[in-house]
Amino acid sequence: MTLIKSISGIRGTIGGRPGDALTPVDIVKFTAAFGKILIQKSGNKKIVVGRDARVSGEMVSNLVIGTLQSIGAEVVNLGLSTTPTVEIAVPMEKAAGGIILTASHNPGQWNALKLLNAKGEFISDAEGKEVLDLGESLDFDFAGIEELGTVIQDDTYLQKHIDAILALEYVDVEAIRKANFKVAVDAVNSTGGIFVPALLEALGVQTIYKIHCEPNGKFPHNPEPLKEHLTDLSAAVIQNGADLGIAVDPDVDRLVFMMEDGELFGEEYTLVAVADYILQHKKGNTVSNLSSTRALRDVTLKHGGEYFAAAVGEVNVVTKMKEVNAVIGGEGNGGVIYPASHYGRDALVGIAILLSHLAKMGKKISEYRAELPQYYMSKNKITLTPDLDIDGLLSAMQQKYAHENHTTIDGLKIDFENEWVHLRKSNTEPIIRIYSEGKTPEAADAIAQKIMHEMQEIISK
Ligand code: MG
């Protein structure tokens, strides 16, 4: 049983005691707190709610919507939806904010409330803290019968989202239609099973092989779109002779492609490829988080733009993108943020852009992948004793590498000429994650081993 109350939302496992898990009691108090704050600050009672297809979704949604009614909110319920769809619906509805019910890539026993402001973007640290404080204090009133809120069901946002994507300047439906792609889709039996095939049809893709596209919330494999979880998609691509495969996570904000040979295009390369296409048409800057591949920097420089790194976390990436007026950005975990659409990770936007890119190049996806800058990552961690001073360890490492290019905006990232290493402490466990990247898998491993050895030496002193 777990309940993680963080500024980005309330996340936990279903079942258990209040305060120890995401129970109805916890859902009600934090929903009421968030709704109260939204309504008090804006005077606007409208709040958009949507959810992914996980098994607990209906129960959590009923609680959230009932709670919002109990504080007098006017709920627009999108029902089964995606994170980016709720994000675009909030400003289109002129709502005060929104709540997405999804634990993203986490397994089925998890669920969460993700909280959006009036722009349909994730709330800030300060706003998140306010919600947590008010939720814990229970210092608010519920409405009497004269002030109870309302609910309307709105299932028009699937089409509105698709229409908005088709209208994007560099999405080329005619080229995609002519390319006559055969595409396999694994949507892990969540709402991507509805939204991805509907988008593909609207883009003129006539042959779609649907794998795990029943939105029943019964995840047929671990829902994080990683190579080891996508063996069914790989088999479907090969058996059907598909041109490519597409996998999304349960709330459709992470996107990975599979090549025609059944190999993964690489989650790190979703953003790289999408940026490569956008930057061809619109010169400008890019942003990703510190743990993302350097290939984005290389592609950005090739197109004459400047690359910027942000701390890990979607809200940090979005803040940096606004600051440097980035034309595209996101996260190496398959998160594409295209501000011409909206400031949120959107797998559907990523699909439309990559298919436009492939269609115009007229190359196999594997041929294109071979042309992109080649980097390999190594992901490691070291487990520490709980009493160890992790911040002290990181600052000792910083002193050791003070002469190299480095940043401490989020842990310690050291940029060597041909490799980088990013050290981050976990907020929940006594571990340090060591992500590294090099031009070969061996180089990425070697730099990670060297740094881990040096940290062990500092610890043992
Ligand atoms: Mg997600």
Short mmCIF file of C-alpha atoms and ligand atoms in Angstrom, two decimals:
data_model
loop_
_atom_site.label_atom_id
_atom_site.label_comp_id
_atom_site.label_asym_id
_atom_site.label_seq_id
_atom_site.Cartn_x
_atom_site.Cartn_y
_atom_site.Cartn_z
CA MET A 1 0.00 0.00 0.00
CA THR A 2 1.38 3.36 -0.96
CA LEU A 3 0.21 6.96 -0.99
CA ILE A 4 2.54 9.59 -2.47
CA LYS A 5 1.36 13.13 -1.95
CA SER A 6 3.46 15.33 -4.17
CA ILE A 7 3.09 18.74 -5.69
CA SER A 8 2.32 17.15 -9.06
CA GLY A 9 -0.62 15.19 -7.71
CA ILE A 10 -1.84 12.49 -5.37
CA ARG A 11 -0.74 9.00 -6.39
CA GLY A 12 -1.24 5.69 -4.67
CA THR A 13 -2.37 2.09 -4.73
CA ILE A 14 -6.02 1.20 -4.43
CA GLY A 15 -7.20 -0.52 -1.24
CA GLY A 16 -6.03 -0.18 2.35
CA ARG A 17 -6.28 2.31 5.18
CA PRO A 18 -6.88 6.03 4.73
CA GLY A 19 -3.57 7.89 4.65
CA ASP A 20 -1.64 4.74 3.65
CA ALA A 21 -3.10 4.28 0.17
CA LEU A 22 -5.25 6.08 -2.39
CA THR A 23 -8.51 5.43 -0.53
CA PRO A 24 -11.88 7.16 -1.04
CA VAL A 25 -11.16 9.28 2.05
CA ASP A 26 -7.91 10.58 0.54
CA ILE A 27 -9.47 11.09 -2.89
CA VAL A 28 -12.34 13.13 -1.43
CA LYS A 29 -10.26 15.42 0.75
CA PHE A 30 -7.69 16.32 -1.92
CA THR A 31 -10.31 16.69 -4.67
CA ALA A 32 -12.36 19.01 -2.44
CA ALA A 33 -9.25 21.03 -1.57
CA PHE A 34 -8.20 21.44 -5.21
CA GLY A 35 -11.73 22.31 -6.35
CA LYS A 36 -12.18 24.82 -3.52
CA ILE A 37 -8.91 26.58 -4.38
CA LEU A 38 -9.75 26.74 -8.10
CA ILE A 39 -13.22 28.17 -7.52
CA GLN A 40 -12.16 30.64 -4.81
CA LYS A 41 -9.30 32.04 -6.90
CA SER A 42 -11.07 32.36 -10.24
CA GLY A 43 -14.74 32.64 -9.37
CA ASN A 44 -15.16 30.05 -12.14
CA LYS A 45 -16.92 26.85 -11.14
CA LYS A 46 -16.22 24.82 -14.25
CA ILE A 47 -13.80 21.87 -13.86
CA VAL A 48 -12.99 19.27 -16.51
CA VAL A 49 -12.51 15.62 -15.49
CA GLY A 50 -11.29 12.71 -17.59
CA ARG A 51 -9.70 9.33 -16.94
CA ASP A 52 -7.71 6.50 -18.44
CA ALA A 53 -9.24 3.01 -18.65
CA ARG A 54 -7.66 1.39 -15.60
CA VAL A 55 -9.94 -0.86 -13.54
CA SER A 56 -10.26 1.57 -10.60
CA GLY A 57 -11.06 4.46 -12.93
CA GLU A 58 -14.85 4.35 -12.70
CA MET A 59 -14.78 4.17 -8.87
CA VAL A 60 -12.25 7.01 -8.56
CA SER A 61 -14.10 9.07 -11.15
CA ASN A 62 -17.42 8.68 -9.30
CA LEU A 63 -15.78 9.88 -6.08
CA VAL A 64 -14.06 12.83 -7.74
CA ILE A 65 -17.15 13.98 -9.61
CA GLY A 66 -19.40 13.56 -6.56
CA THR A 67 -16.94 15.52 -4.45
CA LEU A 68 -16.75 18.33 -6.99
CA GLN A 69 -20.56 18.52 -7.00
CA SER A 70 -20.49 18.66 -3.20
CA ILE A 71 -18.46 21.88 -3.35
CA GLY A 72 -20.65 23.43 -6.01
CA ALA A 73 -18.50 22.83 -9.10
CA GLU A 74 -19.82 22.54 -12.64
CA VAL A 75 -18.18 19.36 -13.87
CA VAL A 76 -17.53 18.62 -17.52
CA ASN A 77 -16.92 14.86 -17.55
CA LEU A 78 -14.99 13.62 -20.58
CA GLY A 79 -15.18 10.04 -19.30
CA LEU A 80 -12.62 7.74 -20.96
CA SER A 81 -10.01 10.13 -22.31
CA THR A 82 -6.29 10.86 -22.41
CA THR A 83 -4.07 13.23 -20.47
CA PRO A 84 -3.41 15.49 -23.50
CA THR A 85 -7.11 15.50 -24.40
CA VAL A 86 -8.08 16.76 -20.94
CA GLU A 87 -5.26 19.32 -21.21
CA ILE A 88 -6.68 20.80 -24.41
CA ALA A 89 -10.28 20.57 -23.16
CA VAL A 90 -9.67 22.82 -20.12
CA PRO A 91 -8.94 26.03 -22.08
CA MET A 92 -11.47 25.13 -24.81
CA GLU A 93 -14.13 24.87 -22.07
CA LYS A 94 -12.83 28.07 -20.41
CA ALA A 95 -12.71 26.00 -17.22
CA ALA A 96 -10.95 26.93 -13.96
CA GLY A 97 -8.87 23.74 -14.15
CA GLY A 98 -8.98 20.02 -14.66
CA ILE A 99 -8.32 16.67 -13.05
CA ILE A 100 -6.99 13.64 -14.93
CA LEU A 101 -7.44 10.30 -13.23
CA THR A 102 -4.50 8.18 -14.26
CA ALA A 103 -1.39 6.66 -12.75
CA SER A 104 0.25 7.05 -16.16
CA HIS A 105 2.68 4.16 -16.85
CA ASN A 106 2.26 2.61 -13.38
CA PRO A 107 0.68 -0.85 -13.09
CA GLY A 108 -3.02 -1.52 -12.60
CA GLN A 109 -3.19 -1.32 -8.80
CA TRP A 110 -2.15 2.35 -8.98
CA ASN A 111 -4.23 5.42 -9.69
CA ALA A 112 -3.69 9.15 -9.26
CA LEU A 113 -5.17 12.63 -9.50
CA LYS A 114 -3.18 14.88 -11.86
CA LEU A 115 -4.11 18.51 -11.39
CA LEU A 116 -4.34 21.12 -14.16
CA ASN A 117 -4.63 24.91 -14.06
CA ALA A 118 -6.88 27.04 -16.30
CA LYS A 119 -4.40 26.75 -19.19
CA GLY A 120 -4.65 22.96 -19.05
CA GLU A 121 -1.07 22.77 -17.75
CA PHE A 122 0.19 21.08 -14.60
CA ILE A 123 -0.12 23.24 -11.51
CA SER A 124 2.99 24.83 -10.01
CA ASP A 125 4.89 23.67 -6.92
CA ALA A 126 3.34 26.45 -4.86
CA GLU A 127 -0.20 25.61 -5.99
CA GLY A 128 0.42 21.92 -5.34
CA LYS A 129 1.59 22.65 -1.82
CA GLU A 130 -1.52 24.73 -1.19
CA VAL A 131 -3.74 21.82 -2.25
CA LEU A 132 -1.88 19.38 0.02
CA ASP A 133 -2.07 21.74 2.99
CA LEU A 134 -5.79 22.47 2.57
CA GLY A 135 -6.54 18.79 1.96
CA GLU A 136 -4.77 17.75 5.17
CA SER A 137 -6.34 20.54 7.25
CA LEU A 138 -9.93 19.82 6.10
CA ASP A 139 -10.50 23.52 6.74
CA PHE A 140 -13.40 24.01 4.31
CA ASP A 141 -17.17 23.62 4.05
CA PHE A 142 -19.25 21.52 1.70
CA ALA A 143 -22.24 23.06 -0.09
CA GLY A 144 -25.85 22.89 1.03
CA ILE A 145 -28.56 21.59 -1.30
CA GLU A 146 -29.10 24.98 -2.95
CA GLU A 147 -25.45 25.18 -3.99
CA LEU A 148 -24.72 21.62 -5.13
CA GLY A 149 -22.86 21.44 -8.41
CA THR A 150 -23.76 19.94 -11.77
CA VAL A 151 -22.30 17.36 -14.16
CA ILE A 152 -22.47 17.19 -17.90
CA GLN A 153 -21.05 14.33 -19.96
CA ASP A 154 -19.08 15.45 -23.00
CA ASP A 155 -17.73 12.89 -25.45
CA THR A 156 -16.88 15.39 -28.20
CA TYR A 157 -13.23 15.88 -27.24
CA LEU A 158 -11.86 12.83 -29.06
CA GLN A 159 -12.92 14.50 -32.31
CA LYS A 160 -11.94 17.99 -31.17
CA HIS A 161 -8.45 16.76 -30.28
CA ILE A 162 -8.05 15.01 -33.63
CA ASP A 163 -9.33 18.08 -35.50
CA ALA A 164 -6.82 20.27 -33.65
CA ILE A 165 -3.97 17.92 -34.63
CA LEU A 166 -5.03 17.74 -38.30
CA ALA A 167 -5.05 21.56 -38.35
CA LEU A 168 -1.41 21.82 -37.18
CA GLU A 169 0.73 23.54 -39.78
CA TYR A 170 3.27 20.79 -40.48
CA VAL A 171 0.97 17.78 -40.20
CA ASP A 172 0.62 16.59 -43.80
CA VAL A 173 -2.43 14.36 -44.14
CA GLU A 174 -2.13 14.14 -47.92
CA ALA A 175 1.45 12.84 -47.73
CA ILE A 176 0.50 10.31 -45.04
CA ARG A 177 -2.46 9.08 -47.07
CA LYS A 178 -0.28 8.61 -50.16
CA ALA A 179 2.38 6.75 -48.17
CA ASN A 180 -0.20 4.03 -47.47
CA PHE A 181 1.40 3.02 -44.17
CA LYS A 182 0.54 -0.23 -42.42
CA VAL A 183 0.69 0.48 -38.70
CA ALA A 184 0.44 -1.83 -35.66
CA VAL A 185 -0.75 -0.29 -32.37
CA ASP A 186 -0.34 -1.51 -28.77
CA ALA A 187 -2.41 0.67 -26.41
CA VAL A 188 -2.12 -1.64 -23.37
CA ASN A 189 -5.95 -1.93 -23.24
CA SER A 190 -6.38 1.68 -22.19
CA THR A 191 -7.83 4.72 -23.91
CA GLY A 192 -5.07 4.85 -26.54
CA GLY A 193 -6.97 1.87 -27.97
CA ILE A 194 -9.72 4.30 -29.00
CA PHE A 195 -7.74 7.49 -29.59
CA VAL A 196 -4.73 6.20 -31.55
CA PRO A 197 -6.67 4.20 -34.20
CA ALA A 198 -9.16 7.11 -34.55
CA LEU A 199 -6.27 9.52 -35.18
CA LEU A 200 -4.59 7.13 -37.63
CA GLU A 201 -7.83 6.80 -39.62
CA ALA A 202 -8.21 10.58 -39.69
CA LEU A 203 -4.63 10.82 -40.97
CA GLY A 204 -5.49 8.49 -43.83
CA VAL A 205 -3.82 5.33 -42.54
CA GLN A 206 -5.94 2.53 -43.98
CA THR A 207 -4.29 -0.55 -42.50
CA ILE A 208 -4.18 -0.67 -38.71
CA TYR A 209 -3.31 -3.81 -36.71
CA LYS A 210 -4.72 -3.34 -33.23
CA ILE A 211 -2.95 -5.16 -30.39
CA HIS A 212 -4.37 -4.67 -26.85
CA CYS A 213 -6.71 -1.89 -27.98
CA GLU A 214 -9.76 -2.89 -25.86
CA PRO A 215 -10.12 -0.06 -23.32
CA ASN A 216 -11.03 -2.44 -20.48
CA GLY A 217 -8.11 -1.39 -18.26
CA LYS A 218 -6.78 -4.94 -17.94
CA PHE A 219 -3.16 -4.28 -18.82
CA PRO A 220 -1.84 -7.31 -20.75
CA HIS A 221 1.75 -6.40 -19.87
CA ASN A 222 3.54 -3.85 -17.70
CA PRO A 223 2.13 -0.60 -19.12
CA GLU A 224 5.41 1.32 -19.31
CA PRO A 225 6.30 1.41 -23.04
CA LEU A 226 9.74 -0.20 -22.77
CA LYS A 227 11.32 -2.76 -25.10
CA GLU A 228 10.92 -5.65 -22.65
CA HIS A 229 7.15 -5.03 -22.41
CA LEU A 230 6.48 -4.72 -26.13
CA THR A 231 7.15 -8.24 -27.43
CA ASP A 232 3.55 -8.63 -28.66
CA LEU A 233 3.84 -5.45 -30.71
CA SER A 234 7.17 -6.57 -32.13
CA ALA A 235 5.62 -9.89 -33.22
CA ALA A 236 2.59 -8.09 -34.71
CA VAL A 237 4.80 -5.74 -36.74
CA ILE A 238 6.83 -8.62 -38.16
CA GLN A 239 3.94 -11.05 -38.79
CA ASN A 240 1.86 -8.42 -40.60
CA GLY A 241 4.74 -6.82 -42.45
CA ALA A 242 3.80 -3.46 -40.91
CA ASP A 243 5.80 -0.33 -41.75
CA LEU A 244 5.96 0.60 -38.10
CA GLY A 245 4.49 -0.05 -34.68
CA ILE A 246 3.19 2.46 -32.13
CA ALA A 247 2.99 1.98 -28.36
CA VAL A 248 1.56 4.45 -25.86
CA ASP A 249 1.18 4.37 -22.08
CA PRO A 250 -2.29 4.18 -20.45
CA ASP A 251 -2.89 7.96 -20.50
CA VAL A 252 -1.34 8.53 -23.93
CA ASP A 253 1.36 11.07 -23.05
CA ARG A 254 4.29 8.75 -23.73
CA LEU A 255 4.98 7.42 -27.22
CA VAL A 256 7.42 4.93 -28.70
CA PHE A 257 7.80 3.63 -32.22
CA MET A 258 8.81 0.20 -33.40
CA MET A 259 10.66 -0.26 -36.67
CA GLU A 260 9.57 -2.60 -39.47
CA ASP A 261 12.14 -5.18 -38.30
CA GLY A 262 10.45 -5.46 -34.90
CA GLU A 263 13.20 -3.53 -33.13
CA LEU A 264 12.38 -0.49 -31.02
CA PHE A 265 13.10 2.91 -32.58
CA GLY A 266 14.09 3.84 -29.02
CA GLU A 267 11.99 5.84 -26.55
CA GLU A 268 14.77 8.46 -26.44
CA TYR A 269 14.45 8.92 -30.20
CA THR A 270 10.72 9.74 -30.36
CA LEU A 271 11.40 13.36 -29.46
CA VAL A 272 14.60 13.49 -31.53
CA ALA A 273 12.79 12.43 -34.72
CA VAL A 274 9.80 14.67 -34.15
CA ALA A 275 12.10 17.64 -33.44
CA ASP A 276 14.17 16.86 -36.55
CA TYR A 277 11.04 17.32 -38.68
CA ILE A 278 9.65 20.40 -36.94
CA LEU A 279 13.05 22.17 -36.96
CA GLN A 280 13.35 21.60 -40.73
CA HIS A 281 10.26 23.77 -41.13
CA LYS A 282 10.54 26.14 -38.21
CA LYS A 283 13.98 27.11 -36.91
CA GLY A 284 14.29 27.56 -33.19
CA ASN A 285 15.32 26.21 -29.82
CA THR A 286 14.63 22.92 -28.09
CA VAL A 287 14.44 21.72 -24.48
CA SER A 288 14.56 18.31 -22.85
CA ASN A 289 15.34 17.14 -19.36
CA LEU A 290 18.87 16.45 -18.15
CA SER A 291 18.43 12.68 -18.40
CA SER A 292 17.47 12.74 -22.08
CA THR A 293 19.68 11.84 -25.03
CA ARG A 294 22.26 14.24 -26.41
CA ALA A 295 20.95 13.39 -29.89
CA LEU A 296 18.38 16.18 -29.47
CA ARG A 297 21.18 18.69 -28.94
CA ASP A 298 22.96 17.45 -32.09
CA VAL A 299 19.81 17.61 -34.21
CA THR A 300 19.00 21.09 -32.88
CA LEU A 301 22.49 22.40 -33.71
CA LYS A 302 22.26 20.86 -37.18
CA HIS A 303 19.16 22.95 -37.82
CA GLY A 304 20.75 26.12 -36.44
CA GLY A 305 18.92 26.25 -33.11
CA GLU A 306 20.07 26.16 -29.53
CA TYR A 307 19.46 23.32 -27.09
CA PHE A 308 18.58 23.84 -23.39
CA ALA A 309 18.31 21.33 -20.56
CA ALA A 310 15.73 21.44 -17.77
CA ALA A 311 15.36 19.61 -14.48
CA VAL A 312 13.46 16.32 -14.70
CA GLY A 313 9.66 16.69 -14.59
CA GLU A 314 7.20 17.87 -17.20
CA VAL A 315 6.45 21.13 -15.39
CA ASN A 316 10.19 22.02 -15.36
CA VAL A 317 10.55 21.25 -19.06
CA VAL A 318 7.50 23.40 -19.89
CA THR A 319 8.81 26.30 -17.78
CA LYS A 320 12.17 26.18 -19.59
CA MET A 321 10.48 25.91 -22.99
CA LYS A 322 8.54 29.11 -22.32
CA GLU A 323 11.67 30.85 -21.04
CA VAL A 324 13.73 30.10 -24.20
CA ASN A 325 10.76 30.20 -26.58
CA ALA A 326 11.39 26.60 -27.71
CA VAL A 327 9.60 25.40 -30.84
CA ILE A 328 9.61 21.81 -29.58
CA GLY A 329 10.71 19.94 -26.48
CA GLY A 330 9.86 17.19 -24.09
CA GLU A 331 11.36 14.24 -22.33
CA GLY A 332 13.48 11.34 -23.46
CA ASN A 333 10.90 8.89 -22.15
CA GLY A 334 8.78 9.37 -25.26
CA GLY A 335 7.20 12.67 -24.18
CA VAL A 336 6.71 15.14 -27.03
CA ILE A 337 5.68 18.72 -26.18
CA TYR A 338 4.79 20.84 -29.20
CA PRO A 339 3.70 24.34 -28.11
CA ALA A 340 1.97 25.05 -31.42
CA SER A 341 -0.53 22.50 -30.13
CA HIS A 342 -0.29 22.89 -26.33
CA TYR A 343 2.25 22.79 -23.49
CA GLY A 344 1.80 19.15 -22.50
CA ARG A 345 3.23 15.79 -23.54
CA ASP A 346 0.99 14.49 -26.30
CA ALA A 347 1.53 11.11 -27.98
CA LEU A 348 -1.15 11.85 -30.59
CA VAL A 349 0.65 15.01 -31.73
CA GLY A 350 3.89 12.98 -31.87
CA ILE A 351 2.30 10.31 -34.07
CA ALA A 352 0.94 12.86 -36.57
CA ILE A 353 4.32 14.59 -36.84
CA LEU A 354 6.42 11.44 -37.20
CA LEU A 355 4.11 9.99 -39.86
CA SER A 356 4.28 13.30 -41.78
CA HIS A 357 8.09 13.14 -41.53
CA LEU A 358 8.35 9.51 -42.69
CA ALA A 359 5.84 10.04 -45.50
CA LYS A 360 7.74 12.98 -46.93
CA MET A 361 11.15 11.29 -46.65
CA GLY A 362 9.89 8.11 -48.30
CA LYS A 363 12.32 6.02 -46.26
CA LYS A 364 11.87 2.99 -44.09
CA ILE A 365 11.81 3.98 -40.43
CA SER A 366 14.94 1.84 -39.79
CA GLU A 367 16.80 3.66 -42.58
CA TYR A 368 15.92 6.98 -41.00
CA ARG A 369 16.93 5.76 -37.53
CA ALA A 370 20.38 4.83 -38.86
CA GLU A 371 20.88 8.42 -40.05
CA LEU A 372 20.22 9.98 -36.64
CA PRO A 373 23.10 10.64 -34.20
CA GLN A 374 23.83 7.36 -32.43
CA TYR A 375 23.96 7.33 -28.64
CA TYR A 376 23.45 4.62 -26.06
CA MET A 377 22.34 4.96 -22.45
CA SER A 378 23.20 2.99 -19.38
CA LYS A 379 20.87 3.19 -16.35
CA ASN A 380 22.26 2.19 -12.97
CA LYS A 381 21.66 2.86 -9.30
CA ILE A 382 23.51 2.47 -6.03
CA THR A 383 21.73 1.70 -2.81
CA LEU A 384 22.99 3.59 0.21
CA THR A 385 22.49 3.26 3.92
CA PRO A 386 19.65 5.58 5.06
CA ASP A 387 21.99 7.58 7.33
CA LEU A 388 24.39 8.51 4.52
CA ASP A 389 24.59 12.20 3.59
CA ILE A 390 23.58 11.97 -0.07
CA ASP A 391 23.79 15.71 -0.67
CA GLY A 392 27.32 15.69 0.77
CA LEU A 393 28.26 12.83 -1.55
CA LEU A 394 26.91 14.70 -4.58
CA SER A 395 28.76 17.87 -3.63
CA ALA A 396 32.01 15.90 -3.18
CA MET A 397 31.49 14.56 -6.72
CA GLN A 398 30.81 18.08 -7.96
CA GLN A 399 34.11 19.29 -6.48
CA LYS A 400 35.91 16.39 -8.12
CA TYR A 401 34.52 17.38 -11.52
CA ALA A 402 34.43 21.16 -11.03
CA HIS A 403 36.71 21.58 -14.07
CA GLU A 404 34.24 19.79 -16.39
CA ASN A 405 31.02 21.19 -17.81
CA HIS A 406 28.41 20.44 -15.16
CA THR A 407 25.14 21.60 -13.65
CA THR A 408 23.42 21.13 -10.31
CA ILE A 409 19.90 22.26 -11.25
CA ASP A 410 18.76 18.67 -10.62
CA GLY A 411 21.25 16.39 -8.86
CA LEU A 412 24.60 16.54 -10.65
CA LYS A 413 25.00 16.28 -14.40
CA ILE A 414 28.50 16.18 -15.85
CA ASP A 415 28.92 16.72 -19.59
CA PHE A 416 32.13 15.20 -20.92
CA GLU A 417 33.12 15.57 -24.53
CA ASN A 418 31.74 12.23 -25.68
CA GLU A 419 29.68 11.11 -22.71
CA TRP A 420 27.50 12.47 -19.96
CA VAL A 421 26.55 11.25 -16.49
CA HIS A 422 23.53 12.35 -14.46
CA LEU A 423 23.39 11.57 -10.74
CA ARG A 424 20.03 12.02 -9.01
CA LYS A 425 18.90 11.03 -5.58
CA SER A 426 15.49 9.43 -5.18
CA ASN A 427 12.96 11.27 -3.04
CA THR A 428 11.41 8.05 -1.78
CA GLU A 429 14.31 5.58 -1.30
CA PRO A 430 17.97 5.83 -0.17
CA ILE A 431 19.36 5.39 -3.67
CA ILE A 432 21.20 7.43 -6.26
CA ARG A 433 20.33 6.84 -9.90
CA ILE A 434 23.23 7.03 -12.31
CA TYR A 435 22.19 7.61 -15.91
CA SER A 436 24.93 7.86 -18.50
CA GLU A 437 25.19 8.07 -22.26
CA GLY A 438 27.97 7.43 -24.73
CA LYS A 439 28.58 6.75 -28.39
CA THR A 440 28.65 2.99 -27.77
CA PRO A 441 26.90 0.86 -25.11
CA GLU A 442 30.37 0.01 -23.74
CA ALA A 443 31.32 3.68 -23.37
CA ALA A 444 28.07 4.42 -21.53
CA ASP A 445 28.67 1.51 -19.15
CA ALA A 446 32.33 2.38 -18.63
CA ILE A 447 31.68 5.98 -17.56
CA ALA A 448 28.89 4.81 -15.23
CA GLN A 449 31.19 2.22 -13.62
CA LYS A 450 33.96 4.77 -13.18
CA ILE A 451 31.64 7.29 -11.48
CA MET A 452 30.04 4.61 -9.29
CA HIS A 453 33.49 3.41 -8.22
CA GLU A 454 34.50 6.96 -7.31
CA MET A 455 31.33 7.46 -5.28
CA GLN A 456 32.00 4.21 -3.40
CA GLU A 457 35.50 5.46 -2.59
CA ILE A 458 34.11 8.70 -1.16
CA ILE A 459 31.53 6.76 0.88
CA SER A 460 34.12 4.40 2.35
CA LYS A 461 36.31 7.29 3.57
MG MG B 1 1.63 8.88 -18.94
#
